[in-house]
Coordinates of C-alpha atoms and ligand atoms in Angstrom, one line a residue:
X1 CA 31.3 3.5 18.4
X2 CA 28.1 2.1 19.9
X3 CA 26.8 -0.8 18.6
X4 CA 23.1 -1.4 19.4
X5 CA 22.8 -4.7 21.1
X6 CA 21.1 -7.8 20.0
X7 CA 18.4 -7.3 21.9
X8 CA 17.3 -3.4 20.8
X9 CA 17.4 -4.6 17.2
X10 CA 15.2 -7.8 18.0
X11 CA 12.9 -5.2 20.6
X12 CA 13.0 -3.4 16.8
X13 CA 10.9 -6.0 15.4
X14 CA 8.3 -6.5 18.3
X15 CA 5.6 -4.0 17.1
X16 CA 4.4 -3.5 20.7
X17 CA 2.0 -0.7 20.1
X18 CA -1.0 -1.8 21.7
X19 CA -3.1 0.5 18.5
X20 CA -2.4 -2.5 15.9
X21 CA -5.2 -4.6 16.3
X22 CA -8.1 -6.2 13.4
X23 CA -10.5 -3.4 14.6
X24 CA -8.0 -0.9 13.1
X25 CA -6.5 -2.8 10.3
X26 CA -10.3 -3.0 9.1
X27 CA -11.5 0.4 9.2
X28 CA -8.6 1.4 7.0
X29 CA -9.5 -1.5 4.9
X30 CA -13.4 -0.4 4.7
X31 CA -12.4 3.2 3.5
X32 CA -9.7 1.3 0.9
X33 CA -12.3 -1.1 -0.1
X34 CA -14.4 2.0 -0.7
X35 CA -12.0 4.1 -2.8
X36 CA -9.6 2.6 -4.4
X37 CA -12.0 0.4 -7.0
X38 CA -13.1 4.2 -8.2
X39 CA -9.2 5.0 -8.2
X40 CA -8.7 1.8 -10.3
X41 CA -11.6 2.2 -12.8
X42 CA -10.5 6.0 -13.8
X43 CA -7.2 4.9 -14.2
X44 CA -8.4 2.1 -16.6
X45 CA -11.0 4.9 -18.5
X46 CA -7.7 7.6 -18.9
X47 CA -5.9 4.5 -20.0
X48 CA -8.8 4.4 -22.8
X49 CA -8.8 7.7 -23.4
X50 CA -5.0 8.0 -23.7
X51 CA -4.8 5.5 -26.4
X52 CA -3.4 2.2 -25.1
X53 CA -2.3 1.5 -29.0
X54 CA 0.2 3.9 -29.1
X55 CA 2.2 3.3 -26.6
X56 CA 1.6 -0.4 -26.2
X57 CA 4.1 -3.4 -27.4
X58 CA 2.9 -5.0 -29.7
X59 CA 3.7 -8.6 -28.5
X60 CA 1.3 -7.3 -25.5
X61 CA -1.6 -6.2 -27.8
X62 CA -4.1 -8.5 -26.7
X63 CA -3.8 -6.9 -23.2
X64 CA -5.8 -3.4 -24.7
X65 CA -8.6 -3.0 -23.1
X66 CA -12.1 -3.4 -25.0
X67 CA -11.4 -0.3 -26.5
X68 CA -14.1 2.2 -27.3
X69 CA -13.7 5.0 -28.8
X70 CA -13.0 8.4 -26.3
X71 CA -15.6 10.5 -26.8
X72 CA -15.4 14.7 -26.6
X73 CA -18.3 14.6 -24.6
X74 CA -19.1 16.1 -21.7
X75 CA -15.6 18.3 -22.4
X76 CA -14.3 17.9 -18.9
X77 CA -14.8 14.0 -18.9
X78 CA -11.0 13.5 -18.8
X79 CA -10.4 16.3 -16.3
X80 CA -12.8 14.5 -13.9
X81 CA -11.4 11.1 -14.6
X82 CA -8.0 11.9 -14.3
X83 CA -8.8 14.4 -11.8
X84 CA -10.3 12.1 -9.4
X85 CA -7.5 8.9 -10.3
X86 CA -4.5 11.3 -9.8
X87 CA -6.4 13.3 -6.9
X88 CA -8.0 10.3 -4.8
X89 CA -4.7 8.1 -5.5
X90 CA -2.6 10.9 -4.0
X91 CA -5.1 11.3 -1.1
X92 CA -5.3 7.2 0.0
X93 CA -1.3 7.3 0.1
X94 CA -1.9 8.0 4.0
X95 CA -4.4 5.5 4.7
X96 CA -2.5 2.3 2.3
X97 CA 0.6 3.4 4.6
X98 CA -1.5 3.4 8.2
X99 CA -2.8 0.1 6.8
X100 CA 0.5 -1.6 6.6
X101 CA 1.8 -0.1 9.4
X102 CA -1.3 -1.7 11.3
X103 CA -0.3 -5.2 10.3
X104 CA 3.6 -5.3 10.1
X105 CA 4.0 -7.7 12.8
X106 CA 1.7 -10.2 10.6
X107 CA 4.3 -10.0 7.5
X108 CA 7.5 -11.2 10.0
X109 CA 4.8 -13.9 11.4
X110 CA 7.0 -16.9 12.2
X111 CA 6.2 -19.8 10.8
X112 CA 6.3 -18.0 7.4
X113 CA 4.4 -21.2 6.0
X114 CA 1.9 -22.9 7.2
X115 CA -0.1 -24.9 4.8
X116 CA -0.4 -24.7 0.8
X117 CA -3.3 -22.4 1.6
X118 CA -1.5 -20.3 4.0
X119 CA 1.3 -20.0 1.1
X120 CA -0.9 -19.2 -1.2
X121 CA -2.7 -15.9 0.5
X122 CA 1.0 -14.6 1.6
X123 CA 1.7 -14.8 -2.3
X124 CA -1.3 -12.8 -2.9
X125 CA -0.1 -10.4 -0.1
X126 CA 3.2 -10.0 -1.4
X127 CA 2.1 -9.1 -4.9
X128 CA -0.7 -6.6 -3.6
X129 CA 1.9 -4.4 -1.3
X130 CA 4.3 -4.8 -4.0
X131 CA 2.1 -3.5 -6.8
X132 CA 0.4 -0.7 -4.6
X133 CA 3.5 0.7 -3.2
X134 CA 4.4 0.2 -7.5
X135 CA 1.5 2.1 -8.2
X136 CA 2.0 4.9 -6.0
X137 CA 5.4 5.2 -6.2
X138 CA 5.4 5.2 -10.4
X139 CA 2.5 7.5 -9.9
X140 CA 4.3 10.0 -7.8
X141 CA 7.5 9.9 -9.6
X142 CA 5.8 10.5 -13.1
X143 CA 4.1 13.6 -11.5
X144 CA 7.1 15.1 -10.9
X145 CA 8.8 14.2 -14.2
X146 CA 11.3 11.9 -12.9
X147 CA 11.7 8.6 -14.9
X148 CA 14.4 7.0 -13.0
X149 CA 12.9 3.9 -13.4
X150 CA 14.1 3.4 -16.9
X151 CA 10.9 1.7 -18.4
X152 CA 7.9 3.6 -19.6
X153 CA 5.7 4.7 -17.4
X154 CA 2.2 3.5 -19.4
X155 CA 3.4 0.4 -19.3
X156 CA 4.6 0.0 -16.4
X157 CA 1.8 1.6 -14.3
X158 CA -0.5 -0.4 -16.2
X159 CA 0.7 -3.5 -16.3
X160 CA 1.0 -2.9 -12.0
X161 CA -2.1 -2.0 -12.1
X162 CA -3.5 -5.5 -13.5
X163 CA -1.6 -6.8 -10.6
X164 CA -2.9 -4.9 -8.4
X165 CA -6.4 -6.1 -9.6
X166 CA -5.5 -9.7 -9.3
X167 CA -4.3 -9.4 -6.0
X168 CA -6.6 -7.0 -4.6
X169 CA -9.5 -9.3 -5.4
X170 CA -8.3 -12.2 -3.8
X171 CA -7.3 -9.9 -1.0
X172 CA -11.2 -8.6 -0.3
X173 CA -12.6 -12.0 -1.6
X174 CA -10.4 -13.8 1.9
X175 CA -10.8 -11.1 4.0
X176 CA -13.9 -9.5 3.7
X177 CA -15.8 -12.1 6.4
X178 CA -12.6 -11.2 8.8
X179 CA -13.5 -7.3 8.4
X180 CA -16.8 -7.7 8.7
X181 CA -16.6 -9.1 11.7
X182 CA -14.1 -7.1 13.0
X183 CA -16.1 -3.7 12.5
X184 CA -19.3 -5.3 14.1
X185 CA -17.7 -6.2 17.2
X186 CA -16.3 -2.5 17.7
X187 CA -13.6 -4.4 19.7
X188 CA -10.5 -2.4 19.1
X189 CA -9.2 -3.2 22.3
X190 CA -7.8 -6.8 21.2
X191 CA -4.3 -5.9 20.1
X192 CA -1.8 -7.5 18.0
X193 CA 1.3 -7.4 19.9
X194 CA 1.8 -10.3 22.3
X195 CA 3.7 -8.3 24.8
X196 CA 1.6 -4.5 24.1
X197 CA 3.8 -1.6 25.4
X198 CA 1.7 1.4 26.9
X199 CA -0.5 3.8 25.0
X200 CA 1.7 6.5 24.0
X201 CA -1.5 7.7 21.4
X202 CA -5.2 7.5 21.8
X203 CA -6.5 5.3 18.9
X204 CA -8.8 8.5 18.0
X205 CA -5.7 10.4 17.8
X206 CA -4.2 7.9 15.4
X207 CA -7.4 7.9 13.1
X208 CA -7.3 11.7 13.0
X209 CA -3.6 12.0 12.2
X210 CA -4.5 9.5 9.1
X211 CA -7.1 11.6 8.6
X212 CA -5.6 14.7 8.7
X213 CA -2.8 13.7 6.3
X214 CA -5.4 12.6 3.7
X215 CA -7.0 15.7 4.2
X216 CA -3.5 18.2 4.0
X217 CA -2.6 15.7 0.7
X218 CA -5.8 16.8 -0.7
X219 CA -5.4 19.9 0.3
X220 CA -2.0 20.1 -1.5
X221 CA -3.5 18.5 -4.5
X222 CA -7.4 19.8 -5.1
X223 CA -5.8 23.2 -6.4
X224 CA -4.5 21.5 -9.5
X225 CA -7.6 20.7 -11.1
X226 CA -9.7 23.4 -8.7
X227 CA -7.7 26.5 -9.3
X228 CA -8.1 29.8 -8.0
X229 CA -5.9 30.8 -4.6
X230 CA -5.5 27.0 -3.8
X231 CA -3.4 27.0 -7.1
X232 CA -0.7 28.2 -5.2
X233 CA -0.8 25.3 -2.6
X234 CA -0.7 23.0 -4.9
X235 CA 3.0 21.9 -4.4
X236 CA 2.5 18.7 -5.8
X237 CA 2.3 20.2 -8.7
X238 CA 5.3 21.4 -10.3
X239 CA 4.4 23.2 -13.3
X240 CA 4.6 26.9 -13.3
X241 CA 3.1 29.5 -15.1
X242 CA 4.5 31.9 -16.8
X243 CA 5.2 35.2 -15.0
X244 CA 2.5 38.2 -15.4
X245 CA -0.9 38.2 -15.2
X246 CA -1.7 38.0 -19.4
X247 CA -3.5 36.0 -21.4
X248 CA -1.4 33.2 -21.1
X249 CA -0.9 32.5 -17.6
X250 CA -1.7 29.2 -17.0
X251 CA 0.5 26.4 -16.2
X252 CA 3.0 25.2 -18.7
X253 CA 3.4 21.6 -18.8
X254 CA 6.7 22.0 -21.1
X255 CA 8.3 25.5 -22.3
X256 CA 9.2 25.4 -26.2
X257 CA 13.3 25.9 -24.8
X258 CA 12.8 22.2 -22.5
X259 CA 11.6 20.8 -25.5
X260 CA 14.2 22.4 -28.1
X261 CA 11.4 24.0 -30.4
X262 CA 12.1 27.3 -32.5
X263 CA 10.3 28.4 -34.2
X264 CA 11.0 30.0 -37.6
X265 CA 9.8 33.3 -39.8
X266 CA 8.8 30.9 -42.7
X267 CA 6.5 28.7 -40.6
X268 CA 4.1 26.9 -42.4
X269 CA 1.2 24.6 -41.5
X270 CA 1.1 21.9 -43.9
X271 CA -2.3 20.0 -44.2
X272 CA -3.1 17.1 -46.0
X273 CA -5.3 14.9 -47.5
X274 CA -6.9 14.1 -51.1
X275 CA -5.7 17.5 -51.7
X276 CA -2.9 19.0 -49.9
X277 CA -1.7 22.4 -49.0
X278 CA 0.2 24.9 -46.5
X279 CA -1.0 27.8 -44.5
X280 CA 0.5 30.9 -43.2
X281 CA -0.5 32.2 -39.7
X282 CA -2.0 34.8 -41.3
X283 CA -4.0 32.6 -43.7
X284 CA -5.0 30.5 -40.9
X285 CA -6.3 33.9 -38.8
X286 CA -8.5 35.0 -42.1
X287 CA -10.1 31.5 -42.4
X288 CA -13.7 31.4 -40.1
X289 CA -12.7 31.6 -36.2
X290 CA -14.1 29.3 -33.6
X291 CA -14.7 30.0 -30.1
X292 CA -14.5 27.4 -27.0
X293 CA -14.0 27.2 -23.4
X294 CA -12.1 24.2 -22.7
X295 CA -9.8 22.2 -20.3
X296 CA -6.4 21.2 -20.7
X297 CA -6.2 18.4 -18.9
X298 CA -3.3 16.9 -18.3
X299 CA -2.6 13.2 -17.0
X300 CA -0.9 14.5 -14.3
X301 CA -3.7 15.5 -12.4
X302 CA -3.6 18.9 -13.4
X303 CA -6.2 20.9 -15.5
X304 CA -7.1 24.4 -16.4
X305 CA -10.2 26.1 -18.6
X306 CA -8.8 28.4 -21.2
X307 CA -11.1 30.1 -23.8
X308 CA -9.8 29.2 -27.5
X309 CA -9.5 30.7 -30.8
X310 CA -8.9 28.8 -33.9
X311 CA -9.9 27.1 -37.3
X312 CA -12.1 23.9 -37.1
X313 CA -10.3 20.9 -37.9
X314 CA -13.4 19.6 -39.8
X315 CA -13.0 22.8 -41.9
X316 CA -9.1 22.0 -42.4
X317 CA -9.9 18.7 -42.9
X318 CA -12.9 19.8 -45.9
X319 CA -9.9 22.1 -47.1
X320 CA -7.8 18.9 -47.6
X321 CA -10.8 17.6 -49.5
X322 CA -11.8 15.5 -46.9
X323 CA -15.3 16.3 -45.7
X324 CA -15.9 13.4 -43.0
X325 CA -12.7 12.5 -41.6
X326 CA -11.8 9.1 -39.8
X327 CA -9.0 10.4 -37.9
X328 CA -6.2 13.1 -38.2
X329 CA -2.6 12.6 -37.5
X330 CA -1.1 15.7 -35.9
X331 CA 2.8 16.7 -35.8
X332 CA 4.6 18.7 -34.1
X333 CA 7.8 20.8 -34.6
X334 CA 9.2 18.9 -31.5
X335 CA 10.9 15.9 -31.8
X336 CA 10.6 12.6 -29.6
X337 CA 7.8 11.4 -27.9
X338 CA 5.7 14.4 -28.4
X339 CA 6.4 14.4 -32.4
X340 CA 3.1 13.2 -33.4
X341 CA -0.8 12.6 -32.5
X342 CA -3.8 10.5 -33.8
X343 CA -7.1 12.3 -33.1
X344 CA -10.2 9.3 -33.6
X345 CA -13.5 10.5 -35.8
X346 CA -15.2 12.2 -33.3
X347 CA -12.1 14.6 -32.1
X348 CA -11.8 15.4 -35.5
X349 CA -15.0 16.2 -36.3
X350 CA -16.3 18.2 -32.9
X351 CA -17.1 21.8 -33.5
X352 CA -15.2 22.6 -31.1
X353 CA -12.1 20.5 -32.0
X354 CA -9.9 23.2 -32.6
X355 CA -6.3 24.5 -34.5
X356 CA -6.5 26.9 -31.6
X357 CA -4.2 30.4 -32.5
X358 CA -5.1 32.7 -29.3
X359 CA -6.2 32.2 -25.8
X360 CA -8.3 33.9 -24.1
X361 CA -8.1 36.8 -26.5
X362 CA -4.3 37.3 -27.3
X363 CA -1.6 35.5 -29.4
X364 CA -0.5 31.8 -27.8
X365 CA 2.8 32.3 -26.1
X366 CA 5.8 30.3 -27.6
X367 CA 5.4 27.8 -24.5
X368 CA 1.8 27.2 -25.0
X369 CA 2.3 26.6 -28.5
X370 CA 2.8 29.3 -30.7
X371 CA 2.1 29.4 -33.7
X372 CA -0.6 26.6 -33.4
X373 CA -2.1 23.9 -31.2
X374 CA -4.3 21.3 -30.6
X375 CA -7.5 21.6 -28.4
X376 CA -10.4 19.6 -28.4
X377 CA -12.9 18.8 -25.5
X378 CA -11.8 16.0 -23.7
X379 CA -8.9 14.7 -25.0
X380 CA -6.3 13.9 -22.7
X381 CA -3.6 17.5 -22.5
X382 CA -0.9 15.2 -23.8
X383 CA -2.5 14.5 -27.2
X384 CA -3.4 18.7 -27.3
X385 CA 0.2 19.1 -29.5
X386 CA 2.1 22.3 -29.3
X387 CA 3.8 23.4 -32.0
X388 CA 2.3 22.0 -34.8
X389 CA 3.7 21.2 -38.1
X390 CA 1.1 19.7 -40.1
X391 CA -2.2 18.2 -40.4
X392 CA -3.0 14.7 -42.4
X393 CA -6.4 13.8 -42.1
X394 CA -7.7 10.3 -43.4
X395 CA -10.5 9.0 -44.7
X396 CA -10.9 5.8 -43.5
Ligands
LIG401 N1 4.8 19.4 -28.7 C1 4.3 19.2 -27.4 N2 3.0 19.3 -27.2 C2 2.5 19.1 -25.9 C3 3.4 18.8 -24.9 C4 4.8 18.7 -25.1 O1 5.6 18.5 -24.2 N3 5.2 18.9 -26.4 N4 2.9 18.5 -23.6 C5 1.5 18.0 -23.6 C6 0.9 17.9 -22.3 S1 1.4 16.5 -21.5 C7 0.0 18.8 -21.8 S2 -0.7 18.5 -20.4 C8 -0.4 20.0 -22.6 C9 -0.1 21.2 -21.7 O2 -0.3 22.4 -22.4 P1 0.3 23.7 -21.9 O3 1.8 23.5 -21.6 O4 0.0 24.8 -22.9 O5 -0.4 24.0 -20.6 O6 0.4 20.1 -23.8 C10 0.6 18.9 -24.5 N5 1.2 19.2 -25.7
LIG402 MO1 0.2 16.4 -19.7

């Protein structure tokens, strides 16, 4: 067997490629700079919107954001926040990785140490590649529904996030003078390696490869919130629709058999409040019918406008003899994580915060809800409940 010698593994380690230079590292630290504080601040808002409280321990409590209220206007606030957070994240993944590559020689550096200082900023550089590569890789992995990493995602991403904050603001507060200076000098010629090994790439052809994979990634990603024909190129998303072209083909972000839900004959839609009573579809379907276009969106990334049918939940909520609801606790037929729901005031009391029954003019299919679901403008697609069991709405 061939065993590579000393020497190739330590030629391994030289970086020679006469690209790396400050120049370089810079102008994919300009476009970072640029982005990823709009990457980080929708993140934070969908963080808002999805309810911090509720997922949350409670030992951490004092880490919840100032919290406002979500509001349910404009309806596609959370498709554009998530949208962009889920969208631009995906899209930077090229450029965060030509960044590192562009300054790998600097992390095997030798002396490792030089002075406290010196400590101090590798510290901060450990914790910033550590949480971005966190970030994405949590990010990714929860898009795809894989949650081998055994802790929650909300918590986890978030808490990387805060990290990433921390670190990233240091980061930009040390080297912001360096990249400046860099970029004014147009230098790039100045490269990194000590011994450089010829140009096998112009540096024009490395910036349009990075380019051109943020651009494919968007590509591969606008059609999930943008729909139409790029829908179908959308392969990082991997929710499917069901087959057909009816009234219900849109994507499916679980079907009722993944999440174990039958539904009975004898369904009934219990609502509560002062009062309390149950519903049949059909007594649902002769109360006053609502009409709304409005997003799913999910916090995935994906979204999709569907036009509604349903009963008001302010009029259920007057039904239950409770005219101006605080809040309404939702459940569902499912059990688990998706089991139950708090709306706040103002999804509650929307006119178009809906116990949607049809979409787009027909029945909901069994894996978009059927019998009943939740809809209301703006509220993140994983609060929308499928399935539902009954309504409580509260007071105060
Ligand atoms: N009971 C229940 N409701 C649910 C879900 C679920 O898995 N179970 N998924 C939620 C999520 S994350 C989204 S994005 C929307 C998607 O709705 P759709 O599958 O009809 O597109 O439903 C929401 N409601
Ligand atoms: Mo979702």
């Amino acid at each position: 067997m061939a065993v590579p010698s000393i020497g190739r593994v330590k030629n391994l380690f030289r970086f020679r490629s006469p690209l790396r230079g400050p120049w370089l590292t810079s102008v994919f630290g300009a476009v970072l700079l640029a982005c990823l504080p709009l990457v980080v601040l929708t993140g934070l808002l969908d963080f808002v919107a999805y309810g911090p409280g509720q997922h949350l321990p409670a030992d951490v409590g004092w880490l919840h954001l100032p919290l406002f209220d979500w509001p349910t206007r404009p309806s596609w606030l959370f498709r554009l926040t998530q949208g962009l957070h889920v969208g631009l994240g995906l899209v930077l993944v090229p450029v965060v990785l030509a960044k590192l590559w562009s300054v790998i020689p600097k992390l095997f550096a030798w002396p490792p140490v030089r002075s406290v200082a010196h400590a101090l900023e590798r510290l901060s550089l450990l914790l910033l590649v550590g949480s971005v590569l966190f970030e994405i890789v949590t990010g990714v992995l929860n898009i795809q529904y894989d949650y081998v990493f055994g802790f929650s995602f909300y918590t986890g991403h978030y808490f990387g996030a805060w990290v990433f904050i921390a670190s990233f603001v240091t980061h930009v507060a040390l080297k912001l003078p360096t990249m400046i200076r860099s970029l004014r000098r147009r230098a790039p010629a100045i490269p990194r390696a000590k011994e450089p090994a010829p140009l096998t790439m112009s540096r024009r052809g490395l910036l349009g490869t990075v380019g051109g994979g943020a651009l494919l990634v968007g590509l591969l990603t606008a059609g999930q919130t943008v729909g139409g024909p790029l829908r179908d190129l959308a392969f990082l998303l991997p929710r499917g629709t069901e087959p057909g072209e009816g009234a219900n083909r849109y994507p499916i972000n679980k079907t009722a058999a993944a999440a174990g839900v039958v539904v009975r004959e004898d369904w009934r839609l219990t609502v509560t409040g002062v009062t309390g009573r149950t519903f049949t579809r059909d007594e649902l379907l002769a109360l006053p019918q609502h009409m709304a276009r409005l997003p799913i969106a999910c916090v995935e990334g994906w979204s999709t406008v569907q036009t509604w049918t349903g009963v008001r939940l302010r009029d259920l909520a007057a039904l239950a003899g409770v005219p101006e609801p605080a809040s309404a606790f939702v459940s569902s037929l499912e059990q688990g994580p998706f089991a139950q729901a708090t709306l706040n005031h103002g999804q509650t009391t929307d006119p178009d915060a809906l116990l949607a029954l049809r979409v787009n003019g027909a029945d909901l299919s069994l894996d978009h809800g059927f019998p009943a679901r939740i809809i209301v403008p703006a509220l993140p697609g994983v609060h929308c409940t499928k399935w539902v069991r009954a309504l409580d709405f509260r007071s105060a």
